[in-house]
Short mmCIF file of C-alpha atoms in Angstrom, two decimals:
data_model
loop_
_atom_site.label_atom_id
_atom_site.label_comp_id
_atom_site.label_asym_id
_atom_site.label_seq_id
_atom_site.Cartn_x
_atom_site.Cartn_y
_atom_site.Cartn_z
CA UNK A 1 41.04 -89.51 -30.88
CA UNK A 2 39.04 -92.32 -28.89
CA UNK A 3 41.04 -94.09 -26.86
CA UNK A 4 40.00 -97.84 -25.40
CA UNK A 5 41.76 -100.05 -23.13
CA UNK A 6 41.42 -103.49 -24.35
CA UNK A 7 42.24 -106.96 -21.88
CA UNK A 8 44.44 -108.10 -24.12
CA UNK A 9 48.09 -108.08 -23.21
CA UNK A 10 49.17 -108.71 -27.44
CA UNK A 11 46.81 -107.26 -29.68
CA UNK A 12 46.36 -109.80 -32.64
CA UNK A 13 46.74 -108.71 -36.28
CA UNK A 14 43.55 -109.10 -37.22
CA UNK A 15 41.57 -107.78 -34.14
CA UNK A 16 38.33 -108.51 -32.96
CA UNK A 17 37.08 -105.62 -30.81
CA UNK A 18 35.56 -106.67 -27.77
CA UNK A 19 32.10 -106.51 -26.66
CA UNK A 20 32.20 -103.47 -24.67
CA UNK A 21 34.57 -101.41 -27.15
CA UNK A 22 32.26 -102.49 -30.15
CA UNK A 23 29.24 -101.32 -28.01
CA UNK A 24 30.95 -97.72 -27.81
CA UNK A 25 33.22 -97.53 -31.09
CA UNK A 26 30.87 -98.86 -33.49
CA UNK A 27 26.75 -98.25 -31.73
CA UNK A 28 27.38 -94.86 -29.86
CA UNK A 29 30.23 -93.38 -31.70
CA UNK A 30 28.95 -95.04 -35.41
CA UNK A 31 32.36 -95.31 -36.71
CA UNK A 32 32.92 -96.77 -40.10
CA UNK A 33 35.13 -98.94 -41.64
CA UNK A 34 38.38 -96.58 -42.47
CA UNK A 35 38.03 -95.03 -39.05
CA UNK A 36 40.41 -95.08 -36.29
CA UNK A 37 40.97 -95.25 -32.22
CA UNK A 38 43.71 -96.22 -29.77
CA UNK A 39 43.67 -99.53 -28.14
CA UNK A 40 46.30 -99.69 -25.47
CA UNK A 41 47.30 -103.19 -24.33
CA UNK A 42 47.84 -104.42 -20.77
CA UNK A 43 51.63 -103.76 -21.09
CA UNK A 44 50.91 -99.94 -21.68
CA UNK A 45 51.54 -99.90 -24.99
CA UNK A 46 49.14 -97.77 -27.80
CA UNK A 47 48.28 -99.12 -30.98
CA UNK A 48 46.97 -96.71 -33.55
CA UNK A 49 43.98 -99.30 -35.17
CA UNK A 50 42.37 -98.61 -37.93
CA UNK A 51 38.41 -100.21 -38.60
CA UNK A 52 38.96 -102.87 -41.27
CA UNK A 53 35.45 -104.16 -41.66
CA UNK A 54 32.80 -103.65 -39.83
CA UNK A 55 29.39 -105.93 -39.34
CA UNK A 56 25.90 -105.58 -37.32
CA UNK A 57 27.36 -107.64 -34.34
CA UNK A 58 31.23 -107.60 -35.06
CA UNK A 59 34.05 -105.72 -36.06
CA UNK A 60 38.02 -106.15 -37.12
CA UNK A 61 40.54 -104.07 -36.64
CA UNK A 62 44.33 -103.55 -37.43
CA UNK A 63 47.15 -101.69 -35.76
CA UNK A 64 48.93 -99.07 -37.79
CA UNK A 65 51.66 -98.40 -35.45
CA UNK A 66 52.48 -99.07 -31.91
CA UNK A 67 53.89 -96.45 -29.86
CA UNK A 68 54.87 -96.40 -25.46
CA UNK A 69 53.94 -93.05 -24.82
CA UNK A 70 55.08 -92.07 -21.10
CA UNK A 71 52.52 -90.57 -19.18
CA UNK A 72 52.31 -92.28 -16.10
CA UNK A 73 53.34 -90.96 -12.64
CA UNK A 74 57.19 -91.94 -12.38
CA UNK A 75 55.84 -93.27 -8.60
CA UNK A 76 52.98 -95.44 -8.16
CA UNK A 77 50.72 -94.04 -5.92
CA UNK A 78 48.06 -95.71 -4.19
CA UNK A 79 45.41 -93.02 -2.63
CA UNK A 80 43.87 -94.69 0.75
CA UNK A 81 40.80 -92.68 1.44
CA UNK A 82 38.08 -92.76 4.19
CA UNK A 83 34.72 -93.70 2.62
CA UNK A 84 33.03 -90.25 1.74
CA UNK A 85 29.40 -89.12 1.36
CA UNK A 86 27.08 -89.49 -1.60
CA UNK A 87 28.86 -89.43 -4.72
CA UNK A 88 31.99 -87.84 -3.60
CA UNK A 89 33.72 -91.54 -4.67
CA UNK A 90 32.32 -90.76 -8.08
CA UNK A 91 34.39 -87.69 -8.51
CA UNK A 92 37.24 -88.55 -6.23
CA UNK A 93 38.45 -90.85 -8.59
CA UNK A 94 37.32 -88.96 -11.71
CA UNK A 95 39.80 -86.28 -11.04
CA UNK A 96 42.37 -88.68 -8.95
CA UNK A 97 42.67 -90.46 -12.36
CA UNK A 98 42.92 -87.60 -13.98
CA UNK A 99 45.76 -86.42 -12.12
CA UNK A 100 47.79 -89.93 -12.18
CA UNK A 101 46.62 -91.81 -9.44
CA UNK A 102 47.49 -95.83 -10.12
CA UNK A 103 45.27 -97.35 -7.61
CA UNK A 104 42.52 -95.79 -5.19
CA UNK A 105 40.95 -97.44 -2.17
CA UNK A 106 38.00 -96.24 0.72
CA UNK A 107 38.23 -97.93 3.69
CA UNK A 108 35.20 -97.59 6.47
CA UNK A 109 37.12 -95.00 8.61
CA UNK A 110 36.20 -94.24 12.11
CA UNK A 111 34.44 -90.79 10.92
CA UNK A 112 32.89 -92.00 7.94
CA UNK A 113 29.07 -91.44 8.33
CA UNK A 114 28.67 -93.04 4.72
CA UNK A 115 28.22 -96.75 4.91
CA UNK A 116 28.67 -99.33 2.25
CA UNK A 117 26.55 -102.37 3.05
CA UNK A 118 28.64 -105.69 2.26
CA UNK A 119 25.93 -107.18 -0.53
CA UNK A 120 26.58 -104.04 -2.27
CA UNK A 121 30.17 -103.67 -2.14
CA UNK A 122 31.14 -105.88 -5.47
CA UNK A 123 28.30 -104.06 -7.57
CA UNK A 124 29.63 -100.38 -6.37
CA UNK A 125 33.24 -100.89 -7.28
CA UNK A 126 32.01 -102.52 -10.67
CA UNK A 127 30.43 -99.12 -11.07
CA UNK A 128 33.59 -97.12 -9.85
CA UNK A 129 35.61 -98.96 -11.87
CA UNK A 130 34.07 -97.75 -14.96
CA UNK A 131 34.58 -94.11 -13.96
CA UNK A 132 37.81 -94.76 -13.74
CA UNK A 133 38.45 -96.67 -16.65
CA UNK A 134 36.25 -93.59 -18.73
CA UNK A 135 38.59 -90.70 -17.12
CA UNK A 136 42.06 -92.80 -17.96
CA UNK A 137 40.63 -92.93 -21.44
CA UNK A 138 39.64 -89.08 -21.54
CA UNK A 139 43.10 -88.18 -20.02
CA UNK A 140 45.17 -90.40 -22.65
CA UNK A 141 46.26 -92.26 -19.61
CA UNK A 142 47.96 -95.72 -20.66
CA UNK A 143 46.51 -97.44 -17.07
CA UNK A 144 43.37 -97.92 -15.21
CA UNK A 145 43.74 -97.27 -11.57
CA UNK A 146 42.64 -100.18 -9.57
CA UNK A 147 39.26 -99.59 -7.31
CA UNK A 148 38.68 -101.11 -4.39
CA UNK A 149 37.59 -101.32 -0.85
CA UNK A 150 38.66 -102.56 2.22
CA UNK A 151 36.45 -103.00 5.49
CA UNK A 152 38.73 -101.49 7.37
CA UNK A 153 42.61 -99.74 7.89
CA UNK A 154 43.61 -102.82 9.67
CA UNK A 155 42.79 -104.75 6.32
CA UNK A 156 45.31 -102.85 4.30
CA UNK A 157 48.60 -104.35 4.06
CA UNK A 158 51.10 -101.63 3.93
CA UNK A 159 54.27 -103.53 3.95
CA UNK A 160 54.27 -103.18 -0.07
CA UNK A 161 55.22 -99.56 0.04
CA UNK A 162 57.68 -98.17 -0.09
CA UNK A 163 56.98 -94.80 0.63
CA UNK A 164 54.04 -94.15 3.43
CA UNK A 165 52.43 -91.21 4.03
CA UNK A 166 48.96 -90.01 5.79
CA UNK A 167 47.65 -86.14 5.15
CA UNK A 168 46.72 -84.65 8.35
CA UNK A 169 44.94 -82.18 9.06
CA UNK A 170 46.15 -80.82 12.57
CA UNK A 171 49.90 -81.34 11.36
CA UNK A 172 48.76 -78.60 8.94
CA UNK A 173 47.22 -76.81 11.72
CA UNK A 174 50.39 -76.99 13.78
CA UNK A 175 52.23 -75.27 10.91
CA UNK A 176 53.92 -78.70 9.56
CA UNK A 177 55.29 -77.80 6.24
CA UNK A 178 57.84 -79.83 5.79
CA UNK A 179 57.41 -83.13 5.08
CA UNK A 180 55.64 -83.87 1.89
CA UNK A 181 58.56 -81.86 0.70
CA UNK A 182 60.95 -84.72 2.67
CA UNK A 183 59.33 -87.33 1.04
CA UNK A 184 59.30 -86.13 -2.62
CA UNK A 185 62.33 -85.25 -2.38
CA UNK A 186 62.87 -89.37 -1.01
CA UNK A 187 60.96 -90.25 -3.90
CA UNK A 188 63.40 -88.18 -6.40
CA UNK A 189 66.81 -89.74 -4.99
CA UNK A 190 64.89 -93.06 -5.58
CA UNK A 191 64.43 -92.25 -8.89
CA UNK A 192 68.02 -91.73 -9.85
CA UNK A 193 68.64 -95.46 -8.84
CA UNK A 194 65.31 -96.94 -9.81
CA UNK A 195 64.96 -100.51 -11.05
CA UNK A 196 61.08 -100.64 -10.97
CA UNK A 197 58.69 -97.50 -9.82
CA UNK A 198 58.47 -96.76 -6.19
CA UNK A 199 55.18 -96.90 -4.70
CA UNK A 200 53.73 -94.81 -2.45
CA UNK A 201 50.63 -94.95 -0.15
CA UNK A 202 48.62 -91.55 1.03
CA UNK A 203 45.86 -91.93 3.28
CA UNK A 204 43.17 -89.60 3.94
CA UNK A 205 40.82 -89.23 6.34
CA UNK A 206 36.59 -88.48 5.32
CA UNK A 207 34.76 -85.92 5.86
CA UNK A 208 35.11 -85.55 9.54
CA UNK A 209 39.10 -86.85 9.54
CA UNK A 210 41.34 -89.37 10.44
CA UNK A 211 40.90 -90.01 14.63
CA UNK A 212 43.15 -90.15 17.05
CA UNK A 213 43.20 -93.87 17.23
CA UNK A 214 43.69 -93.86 12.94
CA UNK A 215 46.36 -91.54 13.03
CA UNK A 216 48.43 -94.06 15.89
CA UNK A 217 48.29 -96.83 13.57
CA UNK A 218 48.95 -95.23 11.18
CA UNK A 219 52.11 -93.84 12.49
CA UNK A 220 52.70 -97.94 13.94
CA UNK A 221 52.61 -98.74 9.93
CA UNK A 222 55.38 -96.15 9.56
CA UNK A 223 53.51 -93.47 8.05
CA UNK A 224 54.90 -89.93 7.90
CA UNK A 225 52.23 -87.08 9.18
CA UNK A 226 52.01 -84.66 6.10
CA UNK A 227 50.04 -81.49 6.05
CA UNK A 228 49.25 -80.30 2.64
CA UNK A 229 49.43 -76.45 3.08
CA UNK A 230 47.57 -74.33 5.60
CA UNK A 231 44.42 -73.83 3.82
CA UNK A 232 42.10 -77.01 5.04
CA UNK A 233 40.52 -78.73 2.11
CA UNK A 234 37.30 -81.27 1.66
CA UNK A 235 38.16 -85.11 2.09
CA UNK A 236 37.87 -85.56 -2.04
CA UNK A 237 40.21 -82.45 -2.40
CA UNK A 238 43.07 -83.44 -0.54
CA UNK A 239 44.28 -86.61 -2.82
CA UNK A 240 44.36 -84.06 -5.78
CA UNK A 241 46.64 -81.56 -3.95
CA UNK A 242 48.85 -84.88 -3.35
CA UNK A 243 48.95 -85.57 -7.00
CA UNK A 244 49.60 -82.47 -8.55
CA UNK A 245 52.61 -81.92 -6.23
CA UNK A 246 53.70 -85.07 -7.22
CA UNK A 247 53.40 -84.50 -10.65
CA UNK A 248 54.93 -81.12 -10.10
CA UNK A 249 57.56 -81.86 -8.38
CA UNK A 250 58.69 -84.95 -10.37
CA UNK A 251 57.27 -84.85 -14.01
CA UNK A 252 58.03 -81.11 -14.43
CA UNK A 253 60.90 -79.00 -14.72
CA UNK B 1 34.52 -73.31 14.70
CA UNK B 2 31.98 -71.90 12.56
CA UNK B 3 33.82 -68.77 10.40
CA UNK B 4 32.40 -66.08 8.59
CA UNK B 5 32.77 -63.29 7.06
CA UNK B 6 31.58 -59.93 8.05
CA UNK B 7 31.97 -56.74 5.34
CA UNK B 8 32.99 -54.28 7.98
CA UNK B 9 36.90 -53.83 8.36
CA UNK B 10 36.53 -52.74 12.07
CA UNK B 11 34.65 -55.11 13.99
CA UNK B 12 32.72 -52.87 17.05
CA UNK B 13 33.12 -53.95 20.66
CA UNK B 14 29.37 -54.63 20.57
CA UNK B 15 29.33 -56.29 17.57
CA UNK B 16 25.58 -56.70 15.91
CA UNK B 17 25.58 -59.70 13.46
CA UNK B 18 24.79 -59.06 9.67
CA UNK B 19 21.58 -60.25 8.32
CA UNK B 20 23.17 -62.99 6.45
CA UNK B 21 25.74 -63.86 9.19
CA UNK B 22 22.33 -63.77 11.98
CA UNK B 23 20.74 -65.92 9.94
CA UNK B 24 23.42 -68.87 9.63
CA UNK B 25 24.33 -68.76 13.03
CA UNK B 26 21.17 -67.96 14.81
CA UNK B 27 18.34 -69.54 12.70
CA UNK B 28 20.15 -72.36 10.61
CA UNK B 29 23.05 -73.42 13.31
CA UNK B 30 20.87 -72.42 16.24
CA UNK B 31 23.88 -70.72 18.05
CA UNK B 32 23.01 -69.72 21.76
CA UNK B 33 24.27 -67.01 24.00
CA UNK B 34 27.49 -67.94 25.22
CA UNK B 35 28.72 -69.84 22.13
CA UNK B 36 31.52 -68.79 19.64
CA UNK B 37 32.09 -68.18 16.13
CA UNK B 38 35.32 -67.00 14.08
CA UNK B 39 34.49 -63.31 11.98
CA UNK B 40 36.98 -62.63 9.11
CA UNK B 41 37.37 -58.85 8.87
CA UNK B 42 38.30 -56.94 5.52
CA UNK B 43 41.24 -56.61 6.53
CA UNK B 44 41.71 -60.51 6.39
CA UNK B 45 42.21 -60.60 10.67
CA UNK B 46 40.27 -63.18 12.42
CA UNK B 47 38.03 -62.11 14.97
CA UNK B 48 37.43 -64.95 17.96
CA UNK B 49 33.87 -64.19 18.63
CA UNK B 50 31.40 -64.81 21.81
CA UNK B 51 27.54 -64.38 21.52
CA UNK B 52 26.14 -62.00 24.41
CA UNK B 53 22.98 -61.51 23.40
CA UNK B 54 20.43 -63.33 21.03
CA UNK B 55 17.05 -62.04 20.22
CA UNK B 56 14.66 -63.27 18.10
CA UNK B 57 15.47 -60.87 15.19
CA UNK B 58 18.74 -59.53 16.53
CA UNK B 59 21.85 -60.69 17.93
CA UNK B 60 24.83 -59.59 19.62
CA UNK B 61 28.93 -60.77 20.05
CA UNK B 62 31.78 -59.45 21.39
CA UNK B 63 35.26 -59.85 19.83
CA UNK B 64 37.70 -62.67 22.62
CA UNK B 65 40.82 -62.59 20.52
CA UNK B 66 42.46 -61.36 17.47
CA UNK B 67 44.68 -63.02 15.54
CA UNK B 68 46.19 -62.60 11.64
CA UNK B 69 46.90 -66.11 10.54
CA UNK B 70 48.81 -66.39 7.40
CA UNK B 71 46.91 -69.02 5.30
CA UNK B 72 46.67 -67.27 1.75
CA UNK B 73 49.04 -67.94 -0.96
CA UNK B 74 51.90 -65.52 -1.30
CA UNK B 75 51.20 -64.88 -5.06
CA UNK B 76 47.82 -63.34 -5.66
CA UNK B 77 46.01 -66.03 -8.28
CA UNK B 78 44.14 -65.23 -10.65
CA UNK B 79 42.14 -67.67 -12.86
CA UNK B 80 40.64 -66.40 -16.35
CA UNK B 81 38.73 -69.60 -17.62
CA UNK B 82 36.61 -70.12 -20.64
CA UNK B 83 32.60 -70.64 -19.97
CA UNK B 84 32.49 -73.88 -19.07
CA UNK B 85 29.27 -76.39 -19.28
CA UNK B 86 26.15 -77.20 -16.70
CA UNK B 87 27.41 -76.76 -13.35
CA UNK B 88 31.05 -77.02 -13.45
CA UNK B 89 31.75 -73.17 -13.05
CA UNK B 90 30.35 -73.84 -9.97
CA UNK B 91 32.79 -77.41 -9.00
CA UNK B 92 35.82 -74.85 -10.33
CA UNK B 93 35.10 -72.27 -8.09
CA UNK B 94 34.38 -74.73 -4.63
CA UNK B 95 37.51 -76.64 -5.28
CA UNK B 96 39.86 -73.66 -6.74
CA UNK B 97 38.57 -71.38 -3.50
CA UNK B 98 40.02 -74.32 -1.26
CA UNK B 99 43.27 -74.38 -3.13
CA UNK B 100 43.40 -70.64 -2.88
CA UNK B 101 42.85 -68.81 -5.47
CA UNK B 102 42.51 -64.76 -5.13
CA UNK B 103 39.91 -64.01 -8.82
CA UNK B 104 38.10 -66.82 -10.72
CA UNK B 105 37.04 -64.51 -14.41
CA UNK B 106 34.95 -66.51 -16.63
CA UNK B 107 34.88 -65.46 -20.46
CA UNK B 108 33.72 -66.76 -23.57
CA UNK B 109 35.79 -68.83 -25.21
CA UNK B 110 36.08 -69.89 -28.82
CA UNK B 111 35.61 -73.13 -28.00
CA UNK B 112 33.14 -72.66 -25.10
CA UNK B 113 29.62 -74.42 -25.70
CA UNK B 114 28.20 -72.98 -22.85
CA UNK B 115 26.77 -69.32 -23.01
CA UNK B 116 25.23 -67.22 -20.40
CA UNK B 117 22.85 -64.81 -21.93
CA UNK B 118 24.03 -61.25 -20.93
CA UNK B 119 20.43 -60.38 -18.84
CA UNK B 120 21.42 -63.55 -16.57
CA UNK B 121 25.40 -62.71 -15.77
CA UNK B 122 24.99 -60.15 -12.95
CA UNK B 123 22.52 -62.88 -11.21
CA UNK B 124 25.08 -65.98 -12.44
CA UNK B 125 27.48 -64.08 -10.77
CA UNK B 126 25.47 -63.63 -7.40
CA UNK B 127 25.06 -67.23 -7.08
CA UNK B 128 28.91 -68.08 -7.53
CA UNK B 129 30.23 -65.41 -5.19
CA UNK B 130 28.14 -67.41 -2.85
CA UNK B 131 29.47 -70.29 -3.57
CA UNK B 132 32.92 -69.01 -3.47
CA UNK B 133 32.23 -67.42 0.18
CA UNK B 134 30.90 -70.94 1.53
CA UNK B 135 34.39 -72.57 0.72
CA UNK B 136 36.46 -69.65 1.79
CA UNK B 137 34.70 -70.22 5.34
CA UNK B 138 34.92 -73.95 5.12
CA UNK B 139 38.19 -73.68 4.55
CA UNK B 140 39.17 -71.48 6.46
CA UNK B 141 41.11 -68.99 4.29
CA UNK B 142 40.74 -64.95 5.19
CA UNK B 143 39.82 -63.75 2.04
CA UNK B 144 37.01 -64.78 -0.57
CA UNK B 145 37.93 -64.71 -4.08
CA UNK B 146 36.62 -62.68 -6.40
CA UNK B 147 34.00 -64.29 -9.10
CA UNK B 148 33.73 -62.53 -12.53
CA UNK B 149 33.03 -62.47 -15.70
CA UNK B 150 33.92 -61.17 -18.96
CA UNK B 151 32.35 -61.20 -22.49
CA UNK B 152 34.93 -61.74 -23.89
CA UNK B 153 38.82 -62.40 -23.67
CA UNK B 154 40.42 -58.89 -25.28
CA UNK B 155 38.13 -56.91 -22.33
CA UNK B 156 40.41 -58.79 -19.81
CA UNK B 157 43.03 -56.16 -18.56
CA UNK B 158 46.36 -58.56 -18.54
CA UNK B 159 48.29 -54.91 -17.81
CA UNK B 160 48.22 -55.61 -13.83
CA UNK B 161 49.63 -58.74 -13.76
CA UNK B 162 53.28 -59.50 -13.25
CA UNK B 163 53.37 -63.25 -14.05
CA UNK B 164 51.15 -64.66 -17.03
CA UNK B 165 50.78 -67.92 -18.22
CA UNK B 166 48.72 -70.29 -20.21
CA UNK B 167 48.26 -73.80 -19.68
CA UNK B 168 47.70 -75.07 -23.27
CA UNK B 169 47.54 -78.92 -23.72
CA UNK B 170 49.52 -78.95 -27.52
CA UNK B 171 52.31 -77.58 -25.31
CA UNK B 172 52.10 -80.71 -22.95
CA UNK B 173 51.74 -82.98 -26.19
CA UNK B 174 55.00 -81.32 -27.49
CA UNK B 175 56.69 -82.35 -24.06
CA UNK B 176 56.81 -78.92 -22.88
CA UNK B 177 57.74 -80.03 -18.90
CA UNK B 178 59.75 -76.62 -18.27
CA UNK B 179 57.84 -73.69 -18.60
CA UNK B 180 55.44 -73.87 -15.35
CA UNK B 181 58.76 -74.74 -13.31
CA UNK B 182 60.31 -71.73 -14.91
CA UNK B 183 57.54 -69.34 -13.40
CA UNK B 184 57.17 -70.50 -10.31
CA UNK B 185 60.83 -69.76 -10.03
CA UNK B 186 60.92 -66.35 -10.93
CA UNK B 187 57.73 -66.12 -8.68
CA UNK B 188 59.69 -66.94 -5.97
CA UNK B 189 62.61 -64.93 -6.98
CA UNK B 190 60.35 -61.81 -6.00
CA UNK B 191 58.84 -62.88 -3.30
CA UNK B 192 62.46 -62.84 -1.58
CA UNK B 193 62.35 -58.59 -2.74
CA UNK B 194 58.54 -58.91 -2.23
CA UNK B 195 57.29 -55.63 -1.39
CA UNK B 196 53.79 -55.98 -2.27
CA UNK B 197 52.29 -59.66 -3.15
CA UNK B 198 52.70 -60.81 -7.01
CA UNK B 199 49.42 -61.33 -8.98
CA UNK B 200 49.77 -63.76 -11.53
CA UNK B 201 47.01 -64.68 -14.01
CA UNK B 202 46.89 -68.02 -15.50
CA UNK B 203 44.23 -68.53 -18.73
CA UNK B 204 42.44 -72.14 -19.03
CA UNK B 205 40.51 -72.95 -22.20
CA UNK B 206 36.76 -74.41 -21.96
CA UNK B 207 35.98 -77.89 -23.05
CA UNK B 208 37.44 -77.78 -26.55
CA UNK B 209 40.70 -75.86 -25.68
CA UNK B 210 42.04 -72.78 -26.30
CA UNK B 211 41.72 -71.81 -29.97
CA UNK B 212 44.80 -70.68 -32.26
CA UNK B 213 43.74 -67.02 -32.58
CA UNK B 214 43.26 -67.27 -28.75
CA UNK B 215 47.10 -68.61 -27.65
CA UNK B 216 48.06 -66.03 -30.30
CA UNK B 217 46.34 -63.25 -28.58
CA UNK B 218 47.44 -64.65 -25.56
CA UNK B 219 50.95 -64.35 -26.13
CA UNK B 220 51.11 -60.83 -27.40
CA UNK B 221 49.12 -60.22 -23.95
CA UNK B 222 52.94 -61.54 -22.47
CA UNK B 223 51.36 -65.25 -21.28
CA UNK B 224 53.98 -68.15 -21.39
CA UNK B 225 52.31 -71.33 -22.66
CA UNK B 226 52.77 -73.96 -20.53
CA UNK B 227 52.25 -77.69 -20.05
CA UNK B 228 51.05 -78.86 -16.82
CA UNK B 229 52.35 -82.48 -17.06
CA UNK B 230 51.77 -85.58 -19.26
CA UNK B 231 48.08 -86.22 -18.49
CA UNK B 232 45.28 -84.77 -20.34
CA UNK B 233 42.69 -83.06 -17.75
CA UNK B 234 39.06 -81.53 -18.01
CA UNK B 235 38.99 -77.92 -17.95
CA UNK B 236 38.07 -77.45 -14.44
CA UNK B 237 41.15 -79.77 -12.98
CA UNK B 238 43.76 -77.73 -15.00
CA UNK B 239 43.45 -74.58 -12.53
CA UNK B 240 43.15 -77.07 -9.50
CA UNK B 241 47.04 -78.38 -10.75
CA UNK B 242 48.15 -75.37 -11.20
CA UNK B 243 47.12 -73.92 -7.33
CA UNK B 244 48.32 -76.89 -6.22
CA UNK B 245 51.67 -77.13 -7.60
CA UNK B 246 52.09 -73.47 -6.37
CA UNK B 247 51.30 -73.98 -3.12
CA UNK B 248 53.33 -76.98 -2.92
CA UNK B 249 55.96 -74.97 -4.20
CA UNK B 250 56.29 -71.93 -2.65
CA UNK B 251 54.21 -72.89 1.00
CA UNK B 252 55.54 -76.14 1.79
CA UNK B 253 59.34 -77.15 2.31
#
């Protein structure tokens, strides 16, 4: 069934839909009165609606039944990533949303050879934003990950986390296998006592990887050197690795 | 370093590069004499390679070290997916070939929109292996998987396989969250008595799913349906979980 995120946080009982989700529901999809979607609210909740009546410019809706389906990552995790090339972004976060990522940020890393120019930045995440928001409605997610972008690593403010980590490639090299395993397993004894979700921040390095000079700062924020198997993977493949283990490791089984 | 691989199994002392290995190196990377390059044998050992002589059609190395890093997955994967659209077979097989997959076998699905007309496999098929080669080198793994295809599911031979599974998304709906965990446990089971590397196949609908008559035929074959968390994903990230959680599983920790 189509599922839309609306702004709302309470949807009213008789429901106007909003621009955009009229657009989709009512000019590309054609539904009809009788018809129905999923709205899910900004507290996470999922409202079976069903079309009530529907006009050339405007259209009602009311819920059937409300339901908090859990399919969110029991950890928010933030995915920190060195700005990649083309449209790597675009599928980056495609498939990071897929797999449960809550927010996802580039930053202009040292080896980035892609470049965002500042008059451009606010237009681009608009756009990224809207990939994410279509691949949490294809994957029934019940939250948008947050886009963004920060200038640089210095800009990020990592004292929010709980849980730091940054994927590195040479650790991997080295024959580090252990600690993504140490943290998860962090992450799991947090669990059993949690008041509200842990979060956790991953960075990743572009293309060309996180420099020498990253990876000290890195470690200065308190972020624990992780490598992610001993097969090396593309910048944009790296985050997914991180969230399936995740999911793995704390969702299944 | 610059890896390839070569299709002899015994790499001479005066080695002459391949045509296709000559012309990456020489004419596209413009590799002089003196300069080094990493040569995968069959026999998955990694060659440390020195040019000594470059000609203008020929070209010349000499092997510097051998060495027989251990960078594939203990369990031999392979991936039977249904035909998928446009050019995601190809996404499927760059991203599973980083997460290590042994056999990516395409076959037509019930569900599958996408059909390749039977004069245009065997060249289909030339085109991925390629494909599959370029991210084996990029990533440095020792072996290249295997790209196939298959008309249609009941010509797939499940009889070799130890470990069968799969991933169907009505499972996840139901809350299935054990099944996955369950294999990867007996997989590991053997590898402790592992005489021989498990294979394990693991079956991924198209677009629309696996149909009925296909997760019945599938489970007289011996596959256990499983769920691969709460999140709905595309066809092509299913098998990218999957590797994931595996090698998170049974290579890290």
């Amino acid at each position: 069934m189509q599922r839309y995120f609306t702004k709302l946080s309470e949807v009213p009982a008789d429901y106007q839909l909003e621009p955009q989700i009229f657009h989709h529901a009512i000019r590309v999809m054609r539904a009809k009165e009788g018809q129905m979607f999923e709205l899910v609210d900004q507290q996470q909740r999922v409202k079976l609606m069903k079309l009530t009546r529907v006009f050339a410019n405007q259209a009602f809706a009311k819920t059937l039944k409300t339901s908090l389906p859990q399919v969110e990552l029991p950890v928010r995790v933030t995915i920190l990533a060195g700005l990649i090339k083309n449209s790597k972004p675009d599928l980056l976060i495609q498939k990071a949303t897929e797999l449960g990522a809550a927010k996802i940020i580039f930053f202009n890393a040292d080896f980035s050879v892609a470049q965002w120019k500042e008059q451009k930045v606010a237009k681009k995440l608009v756009r990224l934003q809207k990939i994410a928001q279509g691949a949490a409605e294809q994957s029934h997610r019940t939250q948008v990950p947050l886009i963004n972008f920060v200038t640089e690593l210095k800009k990020f403010d990592f004292s929010n986390y709980q849980f730091k980590m940054a994927a590195y490639e040479e650790s991997a090299k080295q024959g580090e296998r252990q600690n993504l395993s140490l943290i998860i397993q962090k992450v799991k004894q947090e669990l059993t006592r949690q008041q509200t979700k842990p979060a956790l921040v991953a960075v990743f390095g572009p293309e060309g990887g996180l420099s020498m000079a990253e990876v000290a700062y890195l470690q200065r924020q308190g972020c624990c050197l992780s490598g992610l198997g001993p097969r090396i993977m593309r910048a944009e493949t790296a985050p997914w690795y991180l969230l399936a283990a995740l999911s793995f490791a704390l969702e299944l089984g």
